[in-house]
Amino acid sequence: MEISFDRPRAIQDGALVVGILDGGKLTDSAAAANKATDGALSRAIAVGRFKGQSGQSLELLVPAGTSATRLILAGLGKAEEFGAAAAERLAASIAGRLLVGGEDVLSFRLDRPKKSPLSEAELAAHLAFGAMLRSYRFDQYRSIKDEERPTLKRVVISTPEAAGARKFWTGLSALAEGMFLARDLVNEPANILYPDEFARRCAELRKIGVSVEILDVPAMRKLGMNTLLGVGQGSAHESRLVVMQWNGRRGTKPAKRSAPLAFVGKGVCFDSGGLSLKPAASMMGMKGDMAGAAAVTGALHTLALRKARVDVVGVIGLVENMPGAAAQRPNDIVKTMSGQTIEILNTDAEGRLVLADALWYTQSRFAPRFMVDLATLTGAILVALGGEHAGLFCNNDELAKAIVKAGAAEGEPVWRLPLGDAYDQMVKSKIADMKNIGGPHAGSITAAQILQRFVNKVPWAHLDIAGVAWQDGEQKPLVPSWGTGWGVRLINHLVDQYSD
Ligand code: BES
Ligand code: MN
Ligand code: ZN
């Protein structure tokens, strides 16, 4: 979809969106349209229940007196609350309605309400961002009937600050592209996207300046990554570890250049459970068990596209958890890269085994300023938080605060849960340094405790995204696909708090 920003013009073709303030008061553009149509807008508002409430809209088809094919009256709600999220949702819901409706141009002439927390330029850019996020489709695997084919090609945002809007849009369009990459990766089925294919897609990021290393099985064996390899050994597909680096502070004096920020992703391309096989219903959706890795990859894509002034490494552990003849067994004892041993009691608790080696590798090689992992780690996090918040576990209050703030600002909220010695006791093993599962309770916390055993002094956070990485129920306005791309926005926002 093409986005453009334009100075307000009197006449507009295609579908034209004008704003109605809370209470039904017309904005200037709405008043102009009302005049041109001989009062059609005020008459429509008078007979209906639409009074400019946030999230509501009303559509007038081929109104006499204008060149527009439709006039859409969009409720702006309370001016003070008309911020980035409201603007994105408004544009998304209208773009969603028009996407396959026959129209090819959609123009927004919203007139910024005076009390809006957004500047003119920001408002315009966030409208474009909402429409863009809603235009995402994943339909390369199905034949599309003509009437399902999107007709909307162009979104024009009228704004008195077109140049400023384009500047904000550069960052936001890079963000949309990173989110689309993450969504694509999550949506791809596991027969297409197995570890090596995922790694190849990461290698594509070299074209935009990301340095990408791919470690194969012998390389990982040499490093002693036995728990990561143990998860993958029952699959016909070989495991991979991908290291991506975006060095946005290249050229800065070494003395001024602090350690990189690190993001680590769980990349289980399919989680059958292994020999501790999942029941059929629980296996549904497990092609998405690499959503943490997808978020990290999407975020690096975004940071490189917008040339963020920050050094970031992304490390993703790519495996397929399958019950093949070579699969690891319950009761196996495996030695991690750190030297600690883990007794495998349930091969379905595999994400922590992958992350144990990936986290250890990342902190030993990069000594990062902080390390944040993202993982669809436990079903228990869905029990606790549903699909509304991701679970946050953190050994550092300052980092936790920054993550909570970034998530809230970006519509990817997180909720902090505790870590502690009493929980750590629950993963003690009689014959190894730890076992890979805790007791029947606090499953998300005991999983996080295992991860923490592979983290030394570095500030570290773990995001359990099992509840937010994909959506089975009703679609959210900005997320028109199964894979949500959750995490790209949060990471993109978080690194800005640590850049210069
Ligand atoms: N990938 C799953 C977690 C998951 C469950 C993600 C549902 C998304 C939706 C993870 O590998 C897993 O199987 N966890 C087990 C752990 C248990 C065996 C201790 C779980 O949550 O049941
Ligand atoms: Mn599992
Ligand atoms: Zn898993």
Coordinates of C-alpha atoms and ligand atoms in Angstrom, one line a residue:
M1 CA 0.0 0.0 0.0
E2 CA 1.3 3.4 -0.9
I3 CA 1.2 6.2 1.7
S4 CA 1.5 9.9 0.9
F5 CA 1.2 13.1 2.9
D6 CA -0.3 16.1 1.2
R7 CA -1.3 19.6 2.1
P8 CA -5.1 19.9 2.5
R9 CA -6.9 20.5 -0.7
A10 CA -10.5 21.5 -1.2
I11 CA -11.5 18.7 -3.5
Q12 CA -10.7 15.0 -2.9
D13 CA -11.4 11.9 -4.9
G14 CA -12.1 8.4 -3.6
A15 CA -13.2 7.8 0.0
L16 CA -12.7 10.9 2.2
V17 CA -12.6 10.6 6.0
V18 CA -13.5 13.7 8.0
G19 CA -13.5 14.0 11.8
I20 CA -16.5 14.5 14.2
L21 CA -15.7 15.7 17.7
D22 CA -17.2 14.1 20.7
G23 CA -20.8 15.3 21.1
G24 CA -21.3 15.5 17.3
K25 CA -19.6 18.8 16.7
L26 CA -18.1 19.1 13.1
T27 CA -14.4 19.8 12.6
D28 CA -13.5 22.4 9.9
S29 CA -13.2 19.8 7.2
A30 CA -16.4 18.2 8.2
A31 CA -18.1 21.6 8.1
A32 CA -16.8 22.2 4.6
A33 CA -18.0 18.8 3.4
N34 CA -21.3 19.6 5.1
K35 CA -21.6 22.8 3.2
A36 CA -20.7 21.2 -0.1
T37 CA -23.3 18.5 0.4
D38 CA -26.0 20.9 1.4
G39 CA -26.1 19.7 5.0
A40 CA -26.0 16.0 4.5
L41 CA -23.6 15.4 7.4
S42 CA -25.6 17.3 10.0
R43 CA -28.8 15.5 8.8
A44 CA -27.0 12.1 9.0
I45 CA -25.8 12.9 12.5
A46 CA -29.2 14.2 13.6
V47 CA -31.1 10.9 12.6
G48 CA -28.5 8.4 13.9
R49 CA -26.8 7.6 17.2
F50 CA -23.4 8.6 16.0
K51 CA -22.2 11.6 18.0
G52 CA -18.5 11.5 17.3
Q53 CA -17.6 8.8 19.9
S54 CA -14.2 7.3 19.7
G55 CA -14.2 4.2 17.5
Q56 CA -17.5 5.0 15.8
S57 CA -18.0 6.0 12.3
L58 CA -20.8 6.7 9.7
E59 CA -20.6 6.4 6.0
L60 CA -22.3 8.4 3.3
L61 CA -22.2 7.0 -0.2
V62 CA -21.7 9.1 -3.4
P63 CA -22.8 12.3 -1.6
A64 CA -24.1 14.9 -4.1
G65 CA -22.1 18.1 -4.4
T66 CA -18.6 16.6 -4.0
S67 CA -16.2 14.5 -6.1
A68 CA -15.7 12.0 -3.2
T69 CA -17.2 8.6 -3.8
R70 CA -17.9 8.3 -0.1
L71 CA -17.7 10.5 3.0
I72 CA -16.8 8.7 6.2
L73 CA -17.5 10.5 9.4
A74 CA -15.0 9.3 12.0
G75 CA -15.5 9.9 15.7
L76 CA -12.5 11.5 17.3
G77 CA -13.8 11.0 20.8
K78 CA -12.4 13.2 23.6
A79 CA -9.7 15.5 22.2
E80 CA -7.3 14.9 25.2
E81 CA -7.5 11.2 24.6
F82 CA -6.9 11.4 20.8
G83 CA -3.3 10.2 20.9
A84 CA -1.2 7.8 18.8
A85 CA -3.1 4.7 19.8
A86 CA -6.5 6.3 19.0
A87 CA -5.3 7.6 15.7
E88 CA -3.9 4.3 14.7
R89 CA -7.1 2.4 15.7
L90 CA -9.3 4.9 13.8
A91 CA -7.3 4.7 10.6
A92 CA -7.0 0.9 10.9
S93 CA -10.7 0.3 11.3
I94 CA -11.6 2.5 8.3
A95 CA -8.8 1.0 6.1
G96 CA -10.0 -2.5 7.2
R97 CA -13.5 -1.7 6.1
L98 CA -12.4 -0.3 2.7
L99 CA -9.6 -2.7 1.9
V100 CA -11.6 -4.9 -0.4
G101 CA -14.5 -2.5 -0.9
G102 CA -13.8 -1.4 -4.4
E103 CA -12.2 2.0 -3.6
D104 CA -8.6 2.5 -4.5
V105 CA -7.8 5.8 -2.8
L106 CA -8.6 6.6 0.8
S107 CA -7.9 10.2 2.1
F108 CA -7.9 11.4 5.7
R109 CA -8.7 15.0 6.5
L110 CA -9.0 14.9 10.2
D111 CA -8.2 18.3 11.5
R112 CA -6.2 17.8 14.7
P113 CA -8.4 18.5 17.8
K114 CA -6.7 21.4 19.7
K115 CA -6.3 19.4 22.9
S116 CA -4.8 16.3 21.3
P117 CA -1.5 15.2 22.8
L118 CA -0.2 14.7 19.3
S119 CA 1.4 17.3 17.0
E120 CA 0.0 17.7 13.5
A121 CA 3.0 15.7 12.0
E122 CA 2.7 12.9 14.5
L123 CA -1.1 12.6 14.0
A124 CA -0.6 12.3 10.3
A125 CA 2.1 9.7 10.6
H126 CA 0.2 7.6 13.1
L127 CA -2.9 7.6 10.9
A128 CA -0.7 6.2 8.1
F129 CA 0.8 3.6 10.5
G130 CA -2.6 2.4 11.6
A131 CA -3.8 2.0 8.0
M132 CA -0.6 0.3 7.0
L133 CA -0.7 -2.2 9.9
R134 CA -4.2 -3.1 9.0
S135 CA -3.3 -3.8 5.3
Y136 CA -1.1 -6.8 6.2
R137 CA -2.2 -10.0 4.5
F138 CA -0.8 -13.5 4.6
D139 CA -2.4 -15.1 1.6
Q140 CA 0.3 -16.5 -0.7
Y141 CA -0.9 -20.0 0.0
R142 CA -4.5 -19.7 -1.1
S143 CA -6.3 -18.8 -4.3
I144 CA -8.1 -15.5 -3.9
K145 CA -11.5 -14.8 -5.4
D146 CA -11.7 -11.5 -7.2
E147 CA -14.1 -10.1 -4.7
E148 CA -11.5 -10.8 -1.9
R149 CA -8.7 -9.0 -3.6
P150 CA -7.7 -5.8 -2.0
T151 CA -8.6 -2.8 -4.1
L152 CA -7.2 -0.1 -1.8
K153 CA -3.9 1.0 -3.2
R154 CA -3.2 4.4 -1.8
V155 CA -3.8 6.2 1.4
V156 CA -3.4 10.0 1.4
I157 CA -3.1 11.9 4.7
S158 CA -3.9 15.6 4.5
T159 CA -1.8 17.6 6.8
P160 CA -0.5 21.2 7.1
E161 CA 2.8 19.6 8.2
A162 CA 3.5 17.2 5.4
A163 CA 7.3 17.5 5.6
G164 CA 7.3 16.8 9.3
A165 CA 4.9 13.9 8.9
R166 CA 7.2 12.3 6.3
K167 CA 10.0 12.4 8.8
F168 CA 8.0 10.5 11.5
W169 CA 6.8 8.2 8.8
T170 CA 10.3 7.1 7.9
G171 CA 10.6 5.6 11.4
L172 CA 7.1 4.2 11.5
S173 CA 7.3 2.6 8.0
A174 CA 10.5 0.8 9.1
L175 CA 8.6 -0.4 12.1
A176 CA 5.7 -1.7 10.0
E177 CA 8.2 -3.6 7.8
G178 CA 9.8 -5.2 10.8
M179 CA 6.4 -6.2 12.2
F180 CA 5.4 -7.6 8.8
L181 CA 8.5 -9.7 8.7
A182 CA 7.8 -11.0 12.2
R183 CA 4.2 -11.8 11.3
D184 CA 5.3 -13.6 8.1
L185 CA 7.7 -15.8 10.1
V186 CA 5.1 -16.7 12.7
N187 CA 2.4 -17.4 10.1
E188 CA 4.7 -19.6 7.9
P189 CA 4.0 -23.3 8.5
A190 CA 6.8 -25.5 9.8
N191 CA 7.2 -27.5 6.6
I192 CA 8.3 -24.3 4.9
L193 CA 10.0 -22.5 7.8
Y194 CA 12.4 -25.0 9.5
P195 CA 15.6 -23.9 11.2
D196 CA 17.8 -23.6 8.1
E197 CA 15.1 -21.8 6.1
F198 CA 14.6 -19.4 9.0
A199 CA 18.4 -18.8 9.1
R200 CA 18.3 -18.0 5.3
R201 CA 15.6 -15.4 5.9
C202 CA 17.8 -13.8 8.6
A203 CA 20.7 -13.8 6.1
E204 CA 18.5 -11.5 3.9
L205 CA 19.1 -8.8 6.5
R206 CA 22.7 -8.5 5.3
K207 CA 21.3 -6.4 2.4
I208 CA 20.3 -3.7 4.8
G209 CA 23.5 -3.7 6.7
V210 CA 23.0 -6.3 9.5
S211 CA 25.9 -8.6 10.0
V212 CA 24.6 -12.2 10.2
E213 CA 26.4 -15.3 11.3
I214 CA 24.9 -18.8 11.1
L215 CA 26.2 -21.5 13.4
D216 CA 25.5 -25.1 12.2
V217 CA 25.4 -28.2 14.3
P218 CA 29.2 -29.0 14.4
A219 CA 29.9 -25.3 15.3
M220 CA 27.4 -25.5 18.2
R221 CA 28.7 -28.9 19.3
K222 CA 32.2 -27.4 19.5
L223 CA 30.9 -24.7 21.8
G224 CA 29.2 -27.2 24.0
M225 CA 25.6 -26.2 23.3
N226 CA 24.3 -29.6 24.2
T227 CA 20.9 -28.6 25.6
L228 CA 20.0 -26.6 22.5
L229 CA 21.2 -29.5 20.3
G230 CA 19.4 -32.1 22.5
V231 CA 16.1 -30.5 21.7
G232 CA 16.7 -30.6 17.9
Q233 CA 18.2 -34.1 17.8
G234 CA 14.9 -35.9 17.2
S235 CA 14.1 -33.9 14.1
A236 CA 15.0 -34.5 10.4
H237 CA 15.9 -30.8 10.3
E238 CA 19.2 -29.6 11.7
S239 CA 19.4 -26.9 14.3
R240 CA 20.9 -23.5 13.8
L241 CA 22.0 -20.5 15.9
V242 CA 21.8 -17.1 14.2
V243 CA 23.7 -14.1 15.5
M244 CA 22.6 -10.8 14.0
Q245 CA 24.3 -7.5 14.8
W246 CA 23.2 -4.0 13.9
N247 CA 26.0 -1.6 14.7
G248 CA 24.4 1.8 14.5
R249 CA 27.2 3.4 16.4
R250 CA 29.9 2.4 14.0
G251 CA 32.2 5.3 13.7
T252 CA 31.7 6.4 17.3
K253 CA 34.9 6.6 19.3
P254 CA 35.5 3.3 21.0
A255 CA 35.7 5.0 24.4
K256 CA 32.3 6.4 24.0
R257 CA 30.8 3.3 22.6
S258 CA 29.1 1.3 25.3
A259 CA 28.4 -2.5 25.2
P260 CA 25.6 -3.6 22.9
L261 CA 22.0 -4.3 23.9
A262 CA 21.2 -8.0 23.4
F263 CA 17.9 -9.7 22.5
V264 CA 17.6 -13.5 22.5
G265 CA 14.7 -15.4 20.9
K266 CA 13.2 -18.8 21.3
G267 CA 13.0 -20.2 17.8
V268 CA 11.2 -23.6 18.1
C269 CA 10.0 -23.9 14.5
F270 CA 7.6 -26.6 15.6
D271 CA 7.0 -27.9 19.1
S272 CA 5.4 -31.4 19.0
G273 CA 6.5 -31.9 22.6
G274 CA 9.1 -34.4 21.5
L275 CA 8.8 -37.9 23.2
S276 CA 6.6 -36.2 25.9
L277 CA 4.3 -35.7 22.9
K278 CA 1.6 -33.0 23.1
P279 CA -2.0 -34.1 22.7
A280 CA -3.4 -33.2 19.2
A281 CA -5.3 -30.2 20.3
S282 CA -2.4 -28.7 22.2
M283 CA -0.1 -29.1 19.2
M284 CA -2.3 -26.7 17.1
G285 CA -0.5 -23.5 16.6
M286 CA 2.9 -24.8 17.5
K287 CA 4.3 -23.6 14.2
G288 CA 4.3 -20.3 16.0
D289 CA 6.7 -21.5 18.8
M290 CA 9.4 -19.4 17.2
A291 CA 7.6 -16.1 17.7
G292 CA 10.3 -14.9 20.1
A293 CA 12.9 -15.4 17.4
A294 CA 10.6 -13.7 14.9
A295 CA 10.3 -10.7 17.1
V296 CA 14.1 -10.4 17.5
T297 CA 14.6 -10.7 13.7
G298 CA 11.8 -8.2 12.9
A299 CA 13.3 -5.7 15.4
L300 CA 16.7 -5.9 13.8
H301 CA 15.1 -5.4 10.4
T302 CA 13.4 -2.2 11.7
L303 CA 16.5 -0.9 13.5
A304 CA 18.6 -1.3 10.4
L305 CA 16.0 0.2 8.1
R306 CA 15.8 3.3 10.2
K307 CA 19.5 3.3 10.9
A308 CA 19.0 3.5 14.7
R309 CA 22.0 5.0 16.6
V310 CA 22.4 2.0 18.7
D311 CA 24.4 -1.2 18.8
V312 CA 22.1 -4.3 19.1
V313 CA 22.8 -8.0 18.9
G314 CA 20.0 -10.5 18.2
V315 CA 20.7 -14.2 19.0
I316 CA 18.1 -16.8 18.1
G317 CA 18.2 -20.5 18.8
L318 CA 16.4 -22.4 15.9
V319 CA 15.3 -26.0 16.5
E320 CA 12.5 -28.3 15.8
N321 CA 11.2 -30.4 18.8
M322 CA 10.3 -33.8 17.3
P323 CA 10.0 -37.3 18.6
G324 CA 12.3 -39.0 16.0
A325 CA 14.4 -42.1 16.7
A326 CA 17.3 -39.9 17.9
A327 CA 15.1 -37.8 20.1
Q328 CA 16.2 -37.1 23.7
R329 CA 14.4 -39.1 26.3
P330 CA 12.8 -38.2 29.6
N331 CA 15.5 -38.9 32.3
D332 CA 18.4 -37.9 30.0
I333 CA 21.0 -35.7 31.7
V334 CA 22.5 -33.1 29.4
K335 CA 25.4 -30.7 30.0
T336 CA 24.8 -27.1 29.0
M337 CA 27.4 -24.8 27.5
S338 CA 27.7 -23.2 31.0
G339 CA 28.8 -26.5 32.4
Q340 CA 25.7 -27.0 34.5
T341 CA 23.7 -30.2 33.9
I342 CA 20.0 -30.5 33.4
E343 CA 17.9 -33.6 34.0
I344 CA 15.2 -33.8 31.3
L345 CA 11.9 -34.8 32.9
N346 CA 9.6 -33.6 30.2
T347 CA 10.9 -33.1 26.6
D348 CA 8.0 -30.6 26.1
A349 CA 9.8 -28.2 28.4
E350 CA 12.2 -27.5 25.6
G351 CA 12.3 -23.7 25.2
R352 CA 14.3 -23.2 28.4
L353 CA 16.8 -25.8 27.1
V354 CA 17.3 -23.8 23.9
L355 CA 17.5 -20.5 25.8
A356 CA 19.9 -21.9 28.5
D357 CA 22.7 -22.2 25.8
A358 CA 21.6 -19.1 23.8
L359 CA 21.6 -16.8 26.9
W360 CA 24.9 -18.2 28.1
Y361 CA 26.5 -17.7 24.7
T362 CA 25.2 -14.2 24.3
Q363 CA 26.4 -12.9 27.7
S364 CA 29.8 -14.6 27.4
R365 CA 30.5 -13.4 23.9
F366 CA 29.0 -9.9 24.0
A367 CA 29.0 -8.8 27.7
P368 CA 25.9 -6.8 26.8
R369 CA 24.5 -3.8 28.7
F370 CA 21.3 -5.8 29.1
M371 CA 19.9 -9.0 27.8
V372 CA 16.2 -9.5 27.1
D373 CA 14.8 -12.8 25.9
L374 CA 11.5 -13.3 24.2
A375 CA 9.9 -16.8 24.3
T376 CA 6.6 -18.5 23.9
L377 CA 7.7 -20.4 26.9
T378 CA 4.8 -21.6 29.0
G379 CA 1.1 -22.4 28.6
A380 CA 0.9 -21.3 32.3
I381 CA 1.3 -17.7 31.3
L382 CA -2.0 -17.9 29.4
V383 CA -3.6 -19.1 32.6
A384 CA -2.3 -16.1 34.5
L385 CA -2.6 -13.3 32.0
G386 CA -4.6 -14.5 29.0
G387 CA -3.9 -12.7 25.8
E388 CA -3.7 -9.2 27.3
H389 CA -0.3 -8.9 28.8
A390 CA 3.0 -10.7 28.2
G391 CA 4.7 -11.9 31.4
L392 CA 7.8 -10.0 32.5
F393 CA 10.5 -11.5 34.7
C394 CA 13.5 -9.3 35.5
N395 CA 16.5 -9.2 37.8
N396 CA 16.8 -5.4 37.6
D397 CA 14.2 -2.8 38.5
E398 CA 15.4 -0.1 36.2
L399 CA 15.3 -2.4 33.2
A400 CA 11.9 -3.7 34.3
K401 CA 10.6 -0.1 34.5
A402 CA 11.9 0.7 31.0
I403 CA 10.2 -2.4 29.5
V404 CA 6.9 -1.8 31.2
K405 CA 7.0 1.8 29.9
A406 CA 7.9 0.8 26.3
G407 CA 5.2 -1.9 26.3
A408 CA 2.5 0.5 27.6
A409 CA 3.5 3.2 25.0
E410 CA 3.3 0.7 22.1
G411 CA 0.2 -1.2 22.9
E412 CA 2.2 -4.3 23.9
P413 CA 1.6 -4.3 27.6
V414 CA 3.6 -6.5 30.0
W415 CA 3.0 -7.5 33.6
R416 CA 5.8 -8.3 36.0
L417 CA 5.8 -11.5 38.0
P418 CA 8.2 -12.5 40.7
L419 CA 11.4 -14.4 40.8
G420 CA 12.9 -15.7 44.0
D421 CA 14.9 -18.4 45.9
A422 CA 11.8 -20.3 47.0
Y423 CA 10.8 -20.8 43.3
D424 CA 14.3 -21.7 42.4
Q425 CA 14.3 -24.5 44.9
M426 CA 11.5 -26.1 42.9
V427 CA 13.8 -27.0 40.0
K428 CA 16.4 -28.8 42.1
S429 CA 17.2 -32.3 40.9
K430 CA 18.6 -35.2 43.0
I431 CA 21.1 -36.3 40.3
A432 CA 21.8 -33.2 38.2
D433 CA 22.3 -29.5 38.8
M434 CA 18.6 -28.9 38.0
K435 CA 15.6 -30.6 36.4
N436 CA 13.8 -29.0 33.4
I437 CA 10.4 -28.7 35.1
G438 CA 9.1 -27.5 38.4
G439 CA 6.1 -28.8 40.3
P440 CA 2.5 -28.5 39.3
H441 CA 2.2 -24.8 40.2
A442 CA 3.8 -21.5 39.2
G443 CA 4.9 -23.0 35.9
S444 CA 5.8 -19.7 34.2
I445 CA 8.0 -18.7 37.2
T446 CA 9.8 -21.9 37.6
A447 CA 10.6 -21.8 33.8
A448 CA 12.0 -18.3 34.3
Q449 CA 14.1 -19.5 37.3
I450 CA 15.7 -22.0 35.1
L451 CA 16.6 -19.3 32.6
Q452 CA 18.0 -17.2 35.4
R453 CA 20.5 -19.9 36.3
F454 CA 22.2 -19.1 33.0
V455 CA 22.4 -15.4 33.6
N456 CA 25.4 -13.9 35.6
K457 CA 25.5 -10.3 36.7
V458 CA 24.1 -8.7 33.6
P459 CA 20.7 -6.9 33.8
W460 CA 18.3 -9.4 32.3
A461 CA 14.6 -9.7 31.5
H462 CA 12.5 -12.6 30.2
L463 CA 9.3 -11.9 28.3
D464 CA 6.9 -14.9 28.2
I465 CA 4.9 -14.2 25.1
A466 CA 3.0 -17.4 24.8
G467 CA -0.3 -15.6 25.2
V468 CA 0.3 -12.7 22.8
A469 CA 2.3 -14.1 19.9
W470 CA -0.7 -15.3 18.0
Q471 CA -4.5 -14.8 18.2
D472 CA -7.1 -17.5 17.7
G473 CA -10.1 -15.5 18.7
E474 CA -11.3 -12.1 17.4
Q475 CA -8.8 -10.0 15.5
K476 CA -7.5 -6.8 17.0
P477 CA -7.9 -3.7 14.8
L478 CA -4.2 -3.3 14.1
V479 CA -3.5 -7.0 13.7
P480 CA -5.3 -8.7 10.8
S481 CA -3.5 -12.0 11.0
W482 CA -2.9 -15.0 13.2
G483 CA 0.7 -14.1 13.9
T484 CA 0.7 -10.7 15.7
G485 CA 4.4 -9.7 15.4
W486 CA 4.3 -8.9 19.1
G487 CA 7.5 -7.6 20.5
V488 CA 8.9 -5.7 17.5
R489 CA 7.3 -2.4 18.7
L490 CA 8.4 -2.9 22.3
I491 CA 12.0 -3.6 21.3
N492 CA 12.1 -0.7 18.9
H493 CA 10.8 1.6 21.6
L494 CA 13.0 0.2 24.3
V495 CA 16.3 0.6 22.5
D496 CA 15.5 4.3 21.9
Q497 CA 15.7 4.8 25.7
Y498 CA 19.3 3.5 25.4
S499 CA 20.5 5.2 22.2
D500 CA 22.1 8.6 21.7
Ligands
BES1 N1 5.7 -23.9 23.5 C1 5.2 -24.4 24.7 C2 4.4 -23.3 25.5 C3 3.1 -22.8 24.8 C4 1.9 -23.3 25.2 C5 3.2 -21.7 24.0 C6 0.8 -22.9 24.6 C7 2.0 -21.3 23.4 C8 0.8 -21.8 23.8 C9 6.3 -24.9 25.6 O1 7.4 -25.4 25.0 C10 5.7 -26.0 26.5 O2 5.3 -27.0 25.9 N2 5.6 -25.8 27.8 C11 5.0 -26.7 28.6 C12 5.9 -26.8 29.8 C13 5.6 -28.0 30.7 C14 5.9 -29.3 30.1 C15 6.4 -27.8 32.0 C16 3.6 -26.2 29.0 O3 3.4 -25.0 29.1 O4 2.7 -27.0 29.1
MN2 MN 7.1 -27.5 24.5
ZN3 ZN 7.8 -24.7 23.1

